[in-house]
Amino acid sequence: MPLGSDEVKRIAHLARLALPPDTVDAYARDLSSILTFVEQLEAVDTQGIQPMAHPQESKQRLRPDVVTESDQSARFQSLAPRAEMGLYLVPKVIE
Amino acid sequence: MNLHEKTLAELSAALRSGEITSRSLTTHYLDRIRALDKRLNAVITLVEEQAMAEAEAADARIAAGRAGPLTGIPLLHKDLFCTDGVRTSCGSRMLDNFIAPYDAAVVENLREAGMIMLGKTNMDEFAMGSSNETSYYGPVRNPWDTQRVPGGSSGGSAVAVAARLVPTTTGTDTGGSIRQPAALCGITGIKPTYGRVSRWGMVAFASSLDQGGVFARTAEDCALVLGAMAGFDERDSTSVDREVPDYAAHLGASLKELRIGLPEEYFKEGLDAGVAAAVDAAVDVFRSLGAEVKSIRLPNAHLAVPTYYVIAPAECSSNLSRFDGVRYGHRCENPRDLTDLYERSRGEGFGAEVKRRIMIGTYALSAGYYDAYYLKAQKVRRLISEDFREAFSQVDLILGPTSPTTAFRLGEKADDPVSMYLSDIYTIAVNLAGLPGMSIPAGFVEGLPVGLQIVGNYFDEARMLNAAHQYQQATDWHLRVPPGFE
């Protein structure tokens, strides 16, 4: 299915991706060609076939609900672009 | 004989007999990387001081008689395995500043086995690519012809082994990212069964397909490293609790009565004639070693690439949502508000191919399209997987070409995503089914290497490595060195 530039902008916003305006047409062309390519799946008869999410199809293992990690928040927060007093800083959300 | 001409198994023996030290070996390989990698761009990060300290500790263990077969052997990790205190970039601007705070399970296992990490290898950004041209750090070049691509996404890892910059490297394979570059660079690479190697600390691309593995020159070397990196890990929810066989102990078995299947669908149009001839000749070698060869069918093989390009982007769009510019990684300057922070950080941090895949996945999972794309692809995935189940009721191993052509030119497919995707046409189905696959050198076309793909049944890596080893005892393709890298 060919995608127009408005559709590409909508998808980019859903995915939280800023696209430079002069690249939108190229993305529209590339995404359309990929979607056209995958649309050959439509013609496949999959009546009664169970979807396969995963190769092993094993059940999730359970483990005892006990603490296994030590507190490393200071180390992990040292990787953040901006953090203070144990908090990650972002632009103001509530006016 | 130069040190870098020796296989890992030979180096292991020389280390333990005291003929060489890990320090001299580590120095030798670091010198080679510094001298030769300018032409290849296979390595993103070197950790010389840390490596020399580890080599010294390995020498002490060897002297004390506490060494295993991998103690003191240098390696490079693909730059999507987290390495404690060392940048883990995934070939992306997004993680250019990311110093991993812990070791991946694979890194941990190989460190415990005594291996020396020299650094991290270049790769397609977030492992998305088949040519290693999407890296933020620039393309990797194929040592057999530096105007050509090495394959991807583990291109740097494949090139580092092919150019003898290191005896072995780690890689990951989501749709062919170990096997295709191994083929295009003329080396041996194995992607084990899904669940065999822990994904803990391996940056996720498509979680139901991703699997770590290894590159080396020989099947014997791959057997040694895979044995040390594989195993159950409760930190990975899809890790399989099953004993790891001694792969090296199985290498010597005879191939008499081994049943080999050749999928008709893998020898049709689209396959380069020279590659086909090399694969035919390789199959003849297996016949001469006593294997029985028969034709088989994988009727849904042609649907593997389109199925993959729904499922992998869908999983990628979900996995990569963690890169938000808040907790780690790239953050844009002066965000106006939170949405602007997310959108510009991600827009600037990700390259074009990663953005394409995130958008395809977002679209395929969005309301109104989920059933038509994602659910449909999951159903076809089952059909593809059932084809293999049927095939393995008749044969022990499946052989065929790894990639339809030899290495293509830099830039040749960069502007046409779909044509790039088709270079993984023979490898992708194996990931969809979760089966183990490997590629071994099987000849040359006009000076460029050809890879033979070997696919096994679930957890049958020992049989694959055995077959590959027996082939390598009868041939010398895996010993060829790219001119200029002797």
PDB file of C-alpha atoms in Angstrom, chain A residues 18-91:
ATOM      1  CA  ALA A  18      11.308  13.772  14.347  1.00  0.00           C
ATOM      2  CA  LEU A  19      11.955  13.614  10.597  1.00  0.00           C
ATOM      3  CA  PRO A  20      13.621  16.521   8.782  1.00  0.00           C
ATOM      4  CA  PRO A  21      10.899  17.821   6.391  1.00  0.00           C
ATOM      5  CA  ASP A  22      13.082  17.291   3.311  1.00  0.00           C
ATOM      6  CA  THR A  23      13.354  13.536   4.092  1.00  0.00           C
ATOM      7  CA  VAL A  24       9.636  12.754   4.377  1.00  0.00           C
ATOM      8  CA  ASP A  25       9.149  12.007   0.670  1.00  0.00           C
ATOM      9  CA  ALA A  26      12.101   9.600   0.631  1.00  0.00           C
ATOM     10  CA  TYR A  27      10.693   7.772   3.667  1.00  0.00           C
ATOM     11  CA  ALA A  28       7.279   7.632   1.974  1.00  0.00           C
ATOM     12  CA  ARG A  29       8.854   6.029  -1.084  1.00  0.00           C
ATOM     13  CA  ASP A  30      10.960   3.510   0.932  1.00  0.00           C
ATOM     14  CA  LEU A  31       8.188   2.546   3.350  1.00  0.00           C
ATOM     15  CA  SER A  32       5.764   2.099   0.444  1.00  0.00           C
ATOM     16  CA  SER A  33       8.158  -0.224  -1.350  1.00  0.00           C
ATOM     17  CA  ILE A  34       8.680  -2.289   1.822  1.00  0.00           C
ATOM     18  CA  LEU A  35       4.922  -2.510   2.467  1.00  0.00           C
ATOM     19  CA  THR A  36       4.253  -3.492  -1.153  1.00  0.00           C
ATOM     20  CA  PHE A  37       6.881  -6.199  -0.781  1.00  0.00           C
ATOM     21  CA  VAL A  38       5.392  -7.660   2.421  1.00  0.00           C
ATOM     22  CA  GLU A  39       1.860  -7.562   1.029  1.00  0.00           C
ATOM     23  CA  GLN A  40       2.528 -10.807  -0.855  1.00  0.00           C
ATOM     24  CA  LEU A  41       1.643 -12.442   2.493  1.00  0.00           C
ATOM     25  CA  GLU A  42      -2.009 -11.493   1.894  1.00  0.00           C
ATOM     26  CA  ALA A  43      -2.330 -14.175  -0.768  1.00  0.00           C
ATOM     27  CA  VAL A  44      -1.217 -16.982   1.564  1.00  0.00           C
ATOM     28  CA  ASP A  45      -3.944 -19.300   2.853  1.00  0.00           C
ATOM     29  CA  THR A  46      -3.573 -19.273   6.647  1.00  0.00           C
ATOM     30  CA  GLN A  47      -7.036 -20.530   7.515  1.00  0.00           C
ATOM     31  CA  GLY A  48      -6.894 -22.414  10.807  1.00  0.00           C
ATOM     32  CA  ILE A  49      -3.175 -21.706  11.358  1.00  0.00           C
ATOM     33  CA  GLN A  50      -2.244 -20.640  14.886  1.00  0.00           C
ATOM     34  CA  PRO A  51       0.000 -17.555  14.990  1.00  0.00           C
ATOM     35  CA  MET A  52       3.560 -18.314  16.105  1.00  0.00           C
ATOM     36  CA  ALA A  53       4.948 -15.696  18.452  1.00  0.00           C
ATOM     37  CA  HIS A  54       8.076 -17.444  19.476  1.00  0.00           C
ATOM     38  CA  PRO A  55      10.266 -20.405  18.427  1.00  0.00           C
ATOM     39  CA  GLN A  56      10.331 -22.292  21.712  1.00  0.00           C
ATOM     40  CA  GLU A  57       6.757 -21.666  22.811  1.00  0.00           C
ATOM     41  CA  SER A  58       7.762 -22.502  26.344  1.00  0.00           C
ATOM     42  CA  LYS A  59       5.861 -21.099  29.289  1.00  0.00           C
ATOM     43  CA  GLN A  60       7.357 -18.213  31.217  1.00  0.00           C
ATOM     44  CA  ARG A  61       9.399 -19.508  34.129  1.00  0.00           C
ATOM     45  CA  LEU A  62       8.418 -18.411  37.595  1.00  0.00           C
ATOM     46  CA  ARG A  63      10.878 -17.488  40.297  1.00  0.00           C
ATOM     47  CA  PRO A  64      10.522 -16.799  44.010  1.00  0.00           C
ATOM     48  CA  ASP A  65       9.498 -13.198  44.640  1.00  0.00           C
ATOM     49  CA  VAL A  66      12.636 -12.156  46.478  1.00  0.00           C
ATOM     50  CA  VAL A  67      15.093  -9.301  46.041  1.00  0.00           C
ATOM     51  CA  THR A  68      18.065 -10.387  43.919  1.00  0.00           C
ATOM     52  CA  GLU A  69      19.561  -7.022  42.935  1.00  0.00           C
ATOM     53  CA  SER A  70      21.449  -4.524  45.013  1.00  0.00           C
ATOM     54  CA  ASP A  71      20.642  -0.802  44.673  1.00  0.00           C
ATOM     55  CA  GLN A  72      22.694   0.581  41.771  1.00  0.00           C
ATOM     56  CA  SER A  73      20.532   3.589  41.019  1.00  0.00           C
ATOM     57  CA  ALA A  74      23.391   6.071  41.491  1.00  0.00           C
ATOM     58  CA  ARG A  75      25.526   4.196  38.950  1.00  0.00           C
ATOM     59  CA  PHE A  76      22.688   3.906  36.444  1.00  0.00           C
ATOM     60  CA  GLN A  77      21.692   7.536  36.870  1.00  0.00           C
ATOM     61  CA  SER A  78      25.250   8.631  36.189  1.00  0.00           C
ATOM     62  CA  LEU A  79      24.488   7.596  32.566  1.00  0.00           C
ATOM     63  CA  ALA A  80      21.513   9.951  32.292  1.00  0.00           C
ATOM     64  CA  PRO A  81      21.794  13.134  30.230  1.00  0.00           C
ATOM     65  CA  ARG A  82      20.297  15.032  33.204  1.00  0.00           C
ATOM     66  CA  ALA A  83      19.615  13.725  36.712  1.00  0.00           C
ATOM     67  CA  GLU A  84      19.561  15.356  40.124  1.00  0.00           C
ATOM     68  CA  MET A  85      18.802  14.089  43.633  1.00  0.00           C
ATOM     69  CA  GLY A  86      17.920  10.648  42.337  1.00  0.00           C
ATOM     70  CA  LEU A  87      15.492  12.022  39.748  1.00  0.00           C
ATOM     71  CA  TYR A  88      15.653  12.055  35.948  1.00  0.00           C
ATOM     72  CA  LEU A  89      15.083  15.601  34.708  1.00  0.00           C
ATOM     73  CA  VAL A  90      12.804  16.380  31.746  1.00  0.00           C
ATOM     74  CA  PRO A  91      11.057  19.559  30.570  1.00  0.00           C
TER      75      PRO A  91
END
